[in-house]
XYZ file of C-alpha atoms in Angstrom:
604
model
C -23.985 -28.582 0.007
C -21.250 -29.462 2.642
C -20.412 -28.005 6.351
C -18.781 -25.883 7.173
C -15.724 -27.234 9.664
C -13.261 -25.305 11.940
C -10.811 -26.328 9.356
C -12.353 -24.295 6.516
C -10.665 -21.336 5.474
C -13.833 -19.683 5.484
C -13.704 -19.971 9.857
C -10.283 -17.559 9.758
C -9.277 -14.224 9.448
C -7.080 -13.519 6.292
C -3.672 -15.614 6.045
C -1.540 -12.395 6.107
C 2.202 -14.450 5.983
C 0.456 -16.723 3.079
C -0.785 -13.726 1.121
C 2.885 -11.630 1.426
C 4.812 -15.114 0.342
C 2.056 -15.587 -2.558
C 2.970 -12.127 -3.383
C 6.604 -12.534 -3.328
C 6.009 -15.382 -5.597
C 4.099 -13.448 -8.183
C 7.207 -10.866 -8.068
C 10.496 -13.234 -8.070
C 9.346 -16.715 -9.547
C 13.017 -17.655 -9.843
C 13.794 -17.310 -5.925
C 10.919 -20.416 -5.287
C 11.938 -24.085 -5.587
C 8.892 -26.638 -5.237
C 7.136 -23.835 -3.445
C 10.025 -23.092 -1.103
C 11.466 -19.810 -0.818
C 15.346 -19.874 -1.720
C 16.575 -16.503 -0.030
C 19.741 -16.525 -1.166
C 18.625 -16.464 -4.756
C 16.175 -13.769 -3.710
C 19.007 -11.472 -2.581
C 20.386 -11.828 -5.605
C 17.748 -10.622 -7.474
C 17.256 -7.636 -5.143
C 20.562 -6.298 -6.525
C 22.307 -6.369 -3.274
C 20.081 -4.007 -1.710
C 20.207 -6.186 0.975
C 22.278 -5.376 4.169
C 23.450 -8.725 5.231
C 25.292 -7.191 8.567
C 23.999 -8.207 11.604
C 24.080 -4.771 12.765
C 21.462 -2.502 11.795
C 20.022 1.034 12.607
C 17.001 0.344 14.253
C 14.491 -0.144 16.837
C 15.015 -3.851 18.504
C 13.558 -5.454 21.909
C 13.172 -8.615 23.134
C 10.487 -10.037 21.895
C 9.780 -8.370 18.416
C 10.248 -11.297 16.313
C 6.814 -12.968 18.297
C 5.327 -10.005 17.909
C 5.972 -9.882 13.947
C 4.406 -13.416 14.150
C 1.507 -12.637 16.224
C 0.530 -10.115 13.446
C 0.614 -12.848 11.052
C -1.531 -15.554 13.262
C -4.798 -15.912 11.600
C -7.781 -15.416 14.181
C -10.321 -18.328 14.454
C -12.945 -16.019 16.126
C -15.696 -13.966 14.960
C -17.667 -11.025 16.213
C -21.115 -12.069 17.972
C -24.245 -9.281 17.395
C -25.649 -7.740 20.164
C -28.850 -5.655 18.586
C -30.183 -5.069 22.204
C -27.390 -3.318 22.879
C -27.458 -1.151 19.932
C -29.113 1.882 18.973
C -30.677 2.054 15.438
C -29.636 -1.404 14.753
C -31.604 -1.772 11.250
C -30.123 1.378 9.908
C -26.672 2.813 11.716
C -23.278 2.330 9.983
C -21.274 3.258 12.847
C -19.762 -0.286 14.649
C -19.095 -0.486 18.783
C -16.962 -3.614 19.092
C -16.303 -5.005 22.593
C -12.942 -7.346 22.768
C -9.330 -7.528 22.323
C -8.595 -4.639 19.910
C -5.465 -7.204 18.671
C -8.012 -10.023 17.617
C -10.405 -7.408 16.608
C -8.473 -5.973 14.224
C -7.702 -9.543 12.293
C -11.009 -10.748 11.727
C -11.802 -6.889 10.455
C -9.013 -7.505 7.754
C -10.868 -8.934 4.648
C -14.186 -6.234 5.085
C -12.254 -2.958 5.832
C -8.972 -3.388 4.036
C -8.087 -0.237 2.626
C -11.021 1.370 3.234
C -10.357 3.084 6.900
C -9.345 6.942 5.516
C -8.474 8.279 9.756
C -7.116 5.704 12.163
C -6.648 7.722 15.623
C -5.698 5.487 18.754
C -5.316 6.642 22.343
C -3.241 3.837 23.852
C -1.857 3.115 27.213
C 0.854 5.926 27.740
C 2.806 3.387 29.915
C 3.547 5.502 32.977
C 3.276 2.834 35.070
C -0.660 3.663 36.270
C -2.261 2.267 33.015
C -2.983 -1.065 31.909
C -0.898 -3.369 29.356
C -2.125 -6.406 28.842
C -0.526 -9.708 28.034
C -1.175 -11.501 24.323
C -0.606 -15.106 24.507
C 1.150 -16.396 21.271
C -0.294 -19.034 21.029
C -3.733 -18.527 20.883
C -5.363 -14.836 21.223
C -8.644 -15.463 21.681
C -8.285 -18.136 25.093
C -6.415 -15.147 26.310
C -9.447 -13.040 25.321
C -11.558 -15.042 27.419
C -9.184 -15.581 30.452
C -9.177 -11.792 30.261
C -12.418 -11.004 30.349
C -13.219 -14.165 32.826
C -14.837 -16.216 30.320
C -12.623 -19.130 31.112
C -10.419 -20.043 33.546
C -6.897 -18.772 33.290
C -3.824 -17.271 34.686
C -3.786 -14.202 32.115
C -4.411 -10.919 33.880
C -4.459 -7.706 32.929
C -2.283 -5.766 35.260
C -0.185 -2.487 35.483
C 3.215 -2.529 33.565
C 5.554 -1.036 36.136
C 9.113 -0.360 35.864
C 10.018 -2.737 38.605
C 9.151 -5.345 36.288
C 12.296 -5.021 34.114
C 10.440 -5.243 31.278
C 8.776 -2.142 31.079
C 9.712 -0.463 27.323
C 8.958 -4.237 25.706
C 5.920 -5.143 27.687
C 4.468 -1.663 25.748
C 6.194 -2.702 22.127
C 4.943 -5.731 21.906
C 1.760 -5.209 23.093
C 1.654 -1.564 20.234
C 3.966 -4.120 17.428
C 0.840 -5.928 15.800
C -1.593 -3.446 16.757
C -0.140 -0.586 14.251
C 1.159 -3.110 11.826
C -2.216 -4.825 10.965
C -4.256 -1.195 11.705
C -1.865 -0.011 8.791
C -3.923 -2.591 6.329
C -6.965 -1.292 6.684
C -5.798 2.557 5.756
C -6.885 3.205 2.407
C -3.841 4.324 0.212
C -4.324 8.594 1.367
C -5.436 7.129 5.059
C -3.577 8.527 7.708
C -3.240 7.524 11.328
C -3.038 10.053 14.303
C -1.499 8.290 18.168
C -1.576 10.537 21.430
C 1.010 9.831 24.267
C 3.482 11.584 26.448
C 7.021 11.596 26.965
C 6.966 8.074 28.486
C 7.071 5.935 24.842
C 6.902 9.208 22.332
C 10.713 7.971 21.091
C 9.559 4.257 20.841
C 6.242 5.338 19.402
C 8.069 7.054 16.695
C 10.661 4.445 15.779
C 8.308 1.639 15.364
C 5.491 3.389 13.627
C 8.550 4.996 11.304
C 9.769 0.898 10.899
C 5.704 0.031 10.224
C 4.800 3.060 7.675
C 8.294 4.737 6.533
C 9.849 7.090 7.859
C 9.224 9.042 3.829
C 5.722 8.496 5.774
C 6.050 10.685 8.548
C 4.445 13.911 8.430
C 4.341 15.302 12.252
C 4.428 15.140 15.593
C 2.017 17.275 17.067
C 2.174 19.075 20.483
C -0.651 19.564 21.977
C -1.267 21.590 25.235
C -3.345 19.800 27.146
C -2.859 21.664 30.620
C -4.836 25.279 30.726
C -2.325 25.579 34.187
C 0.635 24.627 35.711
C 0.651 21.690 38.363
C 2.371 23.557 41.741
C 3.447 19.813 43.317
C 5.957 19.158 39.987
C 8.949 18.268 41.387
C 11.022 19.486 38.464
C 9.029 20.807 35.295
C 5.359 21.384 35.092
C 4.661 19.383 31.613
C 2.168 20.761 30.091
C 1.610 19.006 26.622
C 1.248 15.649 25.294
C 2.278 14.610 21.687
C 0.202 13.069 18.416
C 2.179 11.387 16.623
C 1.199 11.745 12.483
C 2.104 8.655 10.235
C 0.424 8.533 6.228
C 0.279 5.464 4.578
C 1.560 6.731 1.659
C 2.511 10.786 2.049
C 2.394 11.067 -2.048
C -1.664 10.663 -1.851
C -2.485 12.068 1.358
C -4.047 15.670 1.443
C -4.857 18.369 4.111
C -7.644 19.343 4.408
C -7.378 22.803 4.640
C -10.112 25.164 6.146
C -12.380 27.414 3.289
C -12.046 30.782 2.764
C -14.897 33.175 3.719
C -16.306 34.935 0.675
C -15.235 38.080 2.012
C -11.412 37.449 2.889
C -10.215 35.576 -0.621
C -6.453 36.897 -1.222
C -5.962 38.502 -4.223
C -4.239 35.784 -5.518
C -6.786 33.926 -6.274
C -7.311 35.415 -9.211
C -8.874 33.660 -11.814
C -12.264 31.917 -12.536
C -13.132 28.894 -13.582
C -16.383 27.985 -15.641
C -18.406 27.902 -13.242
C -17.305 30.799 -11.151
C -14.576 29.259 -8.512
C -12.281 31.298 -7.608
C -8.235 29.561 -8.414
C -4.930 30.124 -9.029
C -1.701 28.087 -11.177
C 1.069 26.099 -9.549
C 3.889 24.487 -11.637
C 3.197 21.121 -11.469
C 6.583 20.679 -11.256
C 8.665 20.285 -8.105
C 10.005 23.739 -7.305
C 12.183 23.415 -4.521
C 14.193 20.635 -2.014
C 16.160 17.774 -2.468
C 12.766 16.115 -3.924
C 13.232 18.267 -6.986
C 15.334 16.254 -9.282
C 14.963 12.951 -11.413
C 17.516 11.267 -9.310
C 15.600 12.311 -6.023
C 12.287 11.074 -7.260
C 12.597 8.345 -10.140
C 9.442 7.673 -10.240
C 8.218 11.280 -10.232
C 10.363 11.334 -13.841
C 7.610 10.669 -16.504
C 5.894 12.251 -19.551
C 3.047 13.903 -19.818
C 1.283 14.692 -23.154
C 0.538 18.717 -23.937
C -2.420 19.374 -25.966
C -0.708 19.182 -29.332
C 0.396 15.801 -28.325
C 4.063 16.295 -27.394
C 5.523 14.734 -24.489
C 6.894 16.993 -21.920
C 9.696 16.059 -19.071
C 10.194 17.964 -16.093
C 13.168 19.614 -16.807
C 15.064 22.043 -14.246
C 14.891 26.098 -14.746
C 19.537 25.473 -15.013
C 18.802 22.468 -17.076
C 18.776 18.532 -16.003
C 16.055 16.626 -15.297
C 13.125 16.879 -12.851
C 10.421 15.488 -11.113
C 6.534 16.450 -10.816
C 4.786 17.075 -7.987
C 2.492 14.238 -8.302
C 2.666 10.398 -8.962
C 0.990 9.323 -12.337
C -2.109 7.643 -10.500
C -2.606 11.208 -8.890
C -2.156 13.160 -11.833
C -5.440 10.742 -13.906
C -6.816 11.391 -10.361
C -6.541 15.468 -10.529
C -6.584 15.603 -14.363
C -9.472 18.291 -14.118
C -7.350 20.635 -12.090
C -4.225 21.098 -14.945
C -3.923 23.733 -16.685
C -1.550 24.323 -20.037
C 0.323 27.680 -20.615
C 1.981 27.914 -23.641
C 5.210 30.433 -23.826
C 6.503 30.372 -27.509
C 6.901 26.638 -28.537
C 7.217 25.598 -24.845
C 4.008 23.769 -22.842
C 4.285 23.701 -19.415
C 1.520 22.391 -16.848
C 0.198 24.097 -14.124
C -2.752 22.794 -11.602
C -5.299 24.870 -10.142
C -5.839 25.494 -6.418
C -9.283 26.565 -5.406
C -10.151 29.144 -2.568
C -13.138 27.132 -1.438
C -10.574 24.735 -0.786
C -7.513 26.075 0.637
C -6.874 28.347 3.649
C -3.955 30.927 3.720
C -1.511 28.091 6.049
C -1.655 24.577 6.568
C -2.182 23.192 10.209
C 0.414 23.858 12.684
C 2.685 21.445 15.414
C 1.217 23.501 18.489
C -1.996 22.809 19.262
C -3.293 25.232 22.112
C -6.351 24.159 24.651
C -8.061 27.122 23.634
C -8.432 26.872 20.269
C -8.595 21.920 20.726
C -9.693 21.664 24.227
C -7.980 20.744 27.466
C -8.061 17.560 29.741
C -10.378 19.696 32.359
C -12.742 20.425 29.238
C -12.431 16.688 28.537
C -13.486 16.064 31.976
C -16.602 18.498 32.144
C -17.672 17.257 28.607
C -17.944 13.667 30.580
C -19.327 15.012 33.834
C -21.893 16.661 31.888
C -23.154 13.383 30.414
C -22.600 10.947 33.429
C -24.956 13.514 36.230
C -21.661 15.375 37.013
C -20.073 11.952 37.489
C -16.198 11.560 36.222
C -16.849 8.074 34.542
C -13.530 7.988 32.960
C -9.914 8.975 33.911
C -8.137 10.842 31.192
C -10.858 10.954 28.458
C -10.005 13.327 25.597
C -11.984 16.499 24.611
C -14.069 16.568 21.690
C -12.883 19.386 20.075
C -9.439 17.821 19.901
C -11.171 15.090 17.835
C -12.993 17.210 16.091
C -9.907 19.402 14.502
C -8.167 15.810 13.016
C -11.167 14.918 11.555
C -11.476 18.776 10.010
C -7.481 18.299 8.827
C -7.700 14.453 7.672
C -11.270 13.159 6.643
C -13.745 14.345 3.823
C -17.633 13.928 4.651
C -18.353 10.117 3.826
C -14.973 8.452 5.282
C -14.285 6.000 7.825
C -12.921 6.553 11.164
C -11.410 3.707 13.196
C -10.352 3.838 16.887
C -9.300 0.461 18.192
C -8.006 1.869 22.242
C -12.085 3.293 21.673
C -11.624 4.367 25.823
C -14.250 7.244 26.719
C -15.706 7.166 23.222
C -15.003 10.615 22.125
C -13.856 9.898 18.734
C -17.487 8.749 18.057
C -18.874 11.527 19.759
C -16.843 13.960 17.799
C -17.812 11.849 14.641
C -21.123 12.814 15.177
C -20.994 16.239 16.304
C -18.710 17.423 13.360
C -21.434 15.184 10.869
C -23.984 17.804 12.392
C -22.024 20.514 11.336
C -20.866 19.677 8.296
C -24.054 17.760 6.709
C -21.305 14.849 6.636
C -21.620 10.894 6.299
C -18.733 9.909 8.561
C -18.709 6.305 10.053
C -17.120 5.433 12.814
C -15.430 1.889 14.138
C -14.572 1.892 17.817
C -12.788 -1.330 19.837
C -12.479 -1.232 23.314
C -11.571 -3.901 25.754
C -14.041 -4.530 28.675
C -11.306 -4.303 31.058
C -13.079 -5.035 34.678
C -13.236 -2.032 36.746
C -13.126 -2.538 40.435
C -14.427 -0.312 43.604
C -10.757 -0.643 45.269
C -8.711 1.036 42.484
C -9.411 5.133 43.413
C -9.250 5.825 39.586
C -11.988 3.067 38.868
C -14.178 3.013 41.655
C -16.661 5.990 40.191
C -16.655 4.278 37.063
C -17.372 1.093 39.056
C -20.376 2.576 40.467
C -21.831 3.664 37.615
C -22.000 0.829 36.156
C -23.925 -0.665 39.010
C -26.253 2.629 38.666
C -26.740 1.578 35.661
C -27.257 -1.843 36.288
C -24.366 -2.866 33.610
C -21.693 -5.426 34.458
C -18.285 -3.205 35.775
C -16.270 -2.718 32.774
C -15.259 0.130 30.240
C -17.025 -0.897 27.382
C -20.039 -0.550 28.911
C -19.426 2.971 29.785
C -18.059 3.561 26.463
C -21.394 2.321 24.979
C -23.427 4.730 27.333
C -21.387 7.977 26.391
C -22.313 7.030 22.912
C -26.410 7.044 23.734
C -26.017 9.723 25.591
C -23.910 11.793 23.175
C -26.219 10.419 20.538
C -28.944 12.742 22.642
C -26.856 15.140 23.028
C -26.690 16.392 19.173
C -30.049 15.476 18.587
C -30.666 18.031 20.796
C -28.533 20.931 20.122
C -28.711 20.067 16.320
C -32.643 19.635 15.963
C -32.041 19.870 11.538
C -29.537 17.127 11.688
C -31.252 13.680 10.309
C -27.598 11.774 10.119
C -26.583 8.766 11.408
C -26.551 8.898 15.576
C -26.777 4.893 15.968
C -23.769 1.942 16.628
C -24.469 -1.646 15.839
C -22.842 -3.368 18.611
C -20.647 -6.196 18.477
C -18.506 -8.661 20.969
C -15.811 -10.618 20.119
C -16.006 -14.238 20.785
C -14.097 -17.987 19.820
C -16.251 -19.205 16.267
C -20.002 -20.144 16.367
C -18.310 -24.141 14.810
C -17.201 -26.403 17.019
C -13.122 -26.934 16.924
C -11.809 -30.688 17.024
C -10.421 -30.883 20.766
C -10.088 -34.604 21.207
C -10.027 -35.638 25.455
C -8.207 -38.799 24.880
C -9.085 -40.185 27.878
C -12.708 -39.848 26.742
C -12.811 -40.088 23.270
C -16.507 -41.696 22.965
C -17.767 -38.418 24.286
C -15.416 -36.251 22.212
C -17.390 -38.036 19.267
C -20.744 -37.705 20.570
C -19.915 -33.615 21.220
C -19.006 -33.604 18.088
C -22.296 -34.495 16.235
C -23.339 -30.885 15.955
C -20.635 -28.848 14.427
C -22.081 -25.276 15.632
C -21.971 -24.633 19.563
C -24.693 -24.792 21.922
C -25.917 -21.445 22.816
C -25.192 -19.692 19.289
C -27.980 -18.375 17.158
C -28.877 -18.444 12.867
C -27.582 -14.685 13.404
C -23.826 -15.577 14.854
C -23.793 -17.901 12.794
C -24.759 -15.162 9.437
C -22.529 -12.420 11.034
C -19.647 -15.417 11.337
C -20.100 -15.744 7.485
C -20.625 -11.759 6.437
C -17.054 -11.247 8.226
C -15.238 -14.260 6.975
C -16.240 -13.490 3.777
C -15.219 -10.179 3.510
C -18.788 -8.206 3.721
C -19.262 -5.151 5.426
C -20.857 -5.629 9.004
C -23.284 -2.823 8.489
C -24.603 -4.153 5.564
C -28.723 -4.484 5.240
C -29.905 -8.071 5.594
C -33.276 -8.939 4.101
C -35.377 -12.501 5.399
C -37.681 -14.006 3.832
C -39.748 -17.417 4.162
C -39.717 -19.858 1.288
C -40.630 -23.431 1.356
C -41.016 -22.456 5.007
C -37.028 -21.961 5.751
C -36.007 -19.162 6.838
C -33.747 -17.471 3.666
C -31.385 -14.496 4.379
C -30.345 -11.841 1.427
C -27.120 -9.555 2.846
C -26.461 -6.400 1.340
C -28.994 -7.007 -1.589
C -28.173 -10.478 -2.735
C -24.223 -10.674 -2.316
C -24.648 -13.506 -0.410
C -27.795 -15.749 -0.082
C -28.014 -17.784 3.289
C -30.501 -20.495 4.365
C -29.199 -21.680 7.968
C -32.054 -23.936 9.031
C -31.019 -27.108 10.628
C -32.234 -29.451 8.585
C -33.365 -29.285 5.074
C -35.330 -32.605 3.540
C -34.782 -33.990 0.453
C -38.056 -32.643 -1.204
C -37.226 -29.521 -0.331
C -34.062 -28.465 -1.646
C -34.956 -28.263 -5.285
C -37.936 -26.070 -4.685
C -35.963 -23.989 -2.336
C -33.480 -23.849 -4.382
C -35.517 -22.253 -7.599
C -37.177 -19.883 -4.511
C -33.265 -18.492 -3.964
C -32.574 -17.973 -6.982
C -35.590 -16.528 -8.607
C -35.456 -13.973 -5.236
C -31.805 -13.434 -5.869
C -32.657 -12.182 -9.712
C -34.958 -10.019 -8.270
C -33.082 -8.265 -6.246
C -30.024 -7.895 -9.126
């Protein structure tokens, strides 16, 4: 047994520069010299694919290359439990995190990692009126606490105004680490959806087109979000706001298109499968575009065996080679859907597309309020939960949530929305569960920004809060639209037994105490230092600390049980076995040691 120190790897969120330069390692041994990276021998092995000119096309602000780093800075923190805060603690899988969504999303790194399927964000807008807060390079989670006015600091969170001649990079490198280390945790079809105006739509575009690739891209959505014009615009009544649509990887991401009714099938679909769906053939190879040919898509350019165990190329209908629609993973993926027609000697594949799972167009780029929702239904839906009280200033509707996750999500994903605001991502995670019969989880981050009573658009929030009798911030108003939405489908879906719950967490600095000598006092620094966990922190920080750091999902069921009379914790059915008990004697560890194990068999 040994402790464990605020040194131990175990204490940090995933070494992301580490991890890319072991990676680089593992591709281009010859470019490392006792473990230092030679790049000019790396740029010779790239081929001179390299652009060494100094300038580039590209998005560039003062700043960027600290912001790059901060994305890379490992997080010391961890995520204290709050189960009286909670609703259904025991059995929810839906998370409400309260912290700095930046710090947040590091220590969520090693348990979500390519596991989040929709990512949808509603950050600041920058129009001068909204909040952009500072990050301190140095160390993330002091300015967490300085924020929040846990400690005593200069760090504030303020408005970004255009008097402060830094207006455009105050925003990028505030969104720069955000979207690059929310892209991790997309699985490989995962797809991210950001709202904003005309304000930072260009910027959002560039730097989420640097992040994912711009062969990413697959939209930008407008979506009306004005039912009428405003008479006071000086110029132009803008009526719209924009969603900005990034894929991790566009090859494996899928609409989801809307069913068919029985009774309106085209006539197209034509043929039946064995068990009665209705389907029709498309070449599975590329029929149109640039995107059609070998030299296009190289690594669309493979064989496939036919039935009689020839290999067939995609080959152009003038001759020349081709490319399939689909990437080899996808096609071992999809392998029940092709179909072989045989013309003569010739094979050629086809795949089947279902009616029950297509719909006669994909989604559009105009989204209208009538069919997604307004801002004035956004602010009724909130009224109508808060006693007719507008708790929150431009909350979105749920119905606008609601048609991403009908396009983007399939009924057991994972939903993540780190600027979590009013909370209507979770409600509409809920609402569309109850109509669907659907497992969706959701994970929602949201700063507990203070609101004050002088501010016009926080002062009703304010004094709710004190209603309430909650300290004056948004995440605790965040936390009661989820009860209260919670309530809400209960009651208007009375058959619906899903998940309606949120474990709530908040970030904080690590339960283990770090080495901060006081030179002038070192005798006391010693003496603090006798008990490596802080004062104040409980066996279940201390468990939670260890289920993040180790990669373990924070929903997870934890079983306890008493043997040798210690306390002995089993998470998520004997992954990880835990006795945290201050002291264990000598004559005790060998019998509670047999009492792990033989419980740990058990459960396998």
């Amino acid at each position: 047994m040994r402790k464990i120190t605020a040194e131990d790897p175990i204490t940090r969120s995933p070494d992301v520069l580490a991890e890319n330069v072991e990676r680089l390692q593992e591709l281009f041994p010859e470019a490392f010299t006792e473990g230092q990276l030679d790049f000019e021998v790396l740029k010779q092995l790239l081929g001179g694919v390299v652009d060494e000119r100094e300038e580039k096309y590209g998005l560039n602000w003062h700043g960027k290359r600290r912001a790059r780093e901060l994305a890379l800075t490992p997080s010391t923190g961890t995520l204290r439990p709050c189960p009286e805060e909670s609703v259904d603690w025991e059995t929810t899988q839906n998370l409400m995190i309260e912290g700095d969504n930046l710090e947040v999303l590091k220590l969520l790194q090693k348990s979500y990692a390519g596991k989040v399927k929709l990512i949808y964000i509603d950050p600041p807008y920058n129009t001068g009126k909204d909040f952009v807060y500072p990050d301190n390079f140095q160390d993330n989670i002091r300015n967490y606490l300085e924020l929040t006015g846990q400690l005593n600091g200069e760090a504030k969170i303020s408005s970004n105004t255009e008097a402060s001649g830094r207006f455009h990079t105050d925003w990028l490198n505030m969104m720069y680490p955000r979207i690059r280390l929310a892209r991790n945790l997309l699985s490989s079809d995962g797809v991210i959806f950001v709202s904003i105006d005309d304000h930072e739509v260009d910027n959002l575009r560039h730097l989420t087109s640097e992040l994912f690739g711009p062969e990413n891209f697959l939209a930008c959505i407008c979506w009306e979000r004005a039912d009428s014009p405003r008479m006071d615009a000086d110029y132009f009544s803008t009526k719209h706001d924009y969603i900005v649509c990034f894929a991790k990887n566009a090859e494996r991401f899928e609409v989801r298109r809307r069913s068919y009714k029985s009774e309106n099938i085209p006539k197209h679909f034509s043929k039946l499968d064995e068990t009665g769906r209705r389907y029709y053939l498309k070449p599975l190879r590329a029929m149109g575009g640039q995107g059609e040919t070998r030299a296009a898509r190289p690594n669309l350019y493979y064989a496939i065996p036919a039935p009689d165990g020839i290999s067939i190329y995609p080959k152009l209908e003038g001759g020349g080679d081709g490319a399939w629609r689909w990437s080899k993973r996808k096609l071992e993926e999809e392998s029940r859907r092709i179909e072989w027609v045989k013309q003569g000697d010739n094979w050629t594949p086809y795949y089947r597309i279902y009616a029950d799972e297509s719909s006669g167009k994909p989604p559009e780029t105009m989204w209208f309020c009538e069919d997604v929702g307004s801002t004035r239904n956004a602010t009724a839906e909130v009224k109508g939960l808060f006693d007719g009280v507008k708790c929150f200033d431009t909350p979105k509707p749920v119905a606008l949530l609601k048609e991403i996750l009908a396009i983007s999500t399939a009924p057991t994903d994972i939903v993540l929305d780190f600027f979590a605001g009013s909370g209507t991502t979770g409600h509409a995670v809920m609402e569309h569960n109850a109509a669907d019969g659907g497992t969706r989880r959701y994970i929602l981050v949201q700063l507990p920004e203070e609101l004050v009573t002088g501010n016009k658009d926080q002062e009703t929030g304010a004094e709710y809060c004190d209603r309430l009798g909650k300290p004056r911030n948004i995440a605790e108003l965040t936390k009661e639209r989820l009860r209260r939405a919670a309530r809400k489908v209960g009651c208007e879906n009375p058959m619906f037994v899903g998940d309606r719950g949120f474990r709530v967490f908040r970030l904080s600095s690590t339960n283990i105490h770090e080495w901060d000598p006081d030179h002038d006092n070192l005798d006391q620094t010693l003496l603090n230092s006798v008990e490596h966990l802080k004062q104040g922190r409980t066996r279940q920080d201390v468990l939670y600390e260890l289920v993040l750091k180790l990669g373990i999902d924070l929903c997870v069921p934890i079983e306890t049980r008493t043997i040798t009379g210690k306390e002995v914790h089993a998470v998520g059915g004997g992954i990880l076995m835990a006795c945290l008990t201050e002291s264990i004697g000598e004559d005790d560890v060998e019998p509670l040691a047999l009492g792990i194990v033989e419980w740990h068999e058990a459960l396998n």
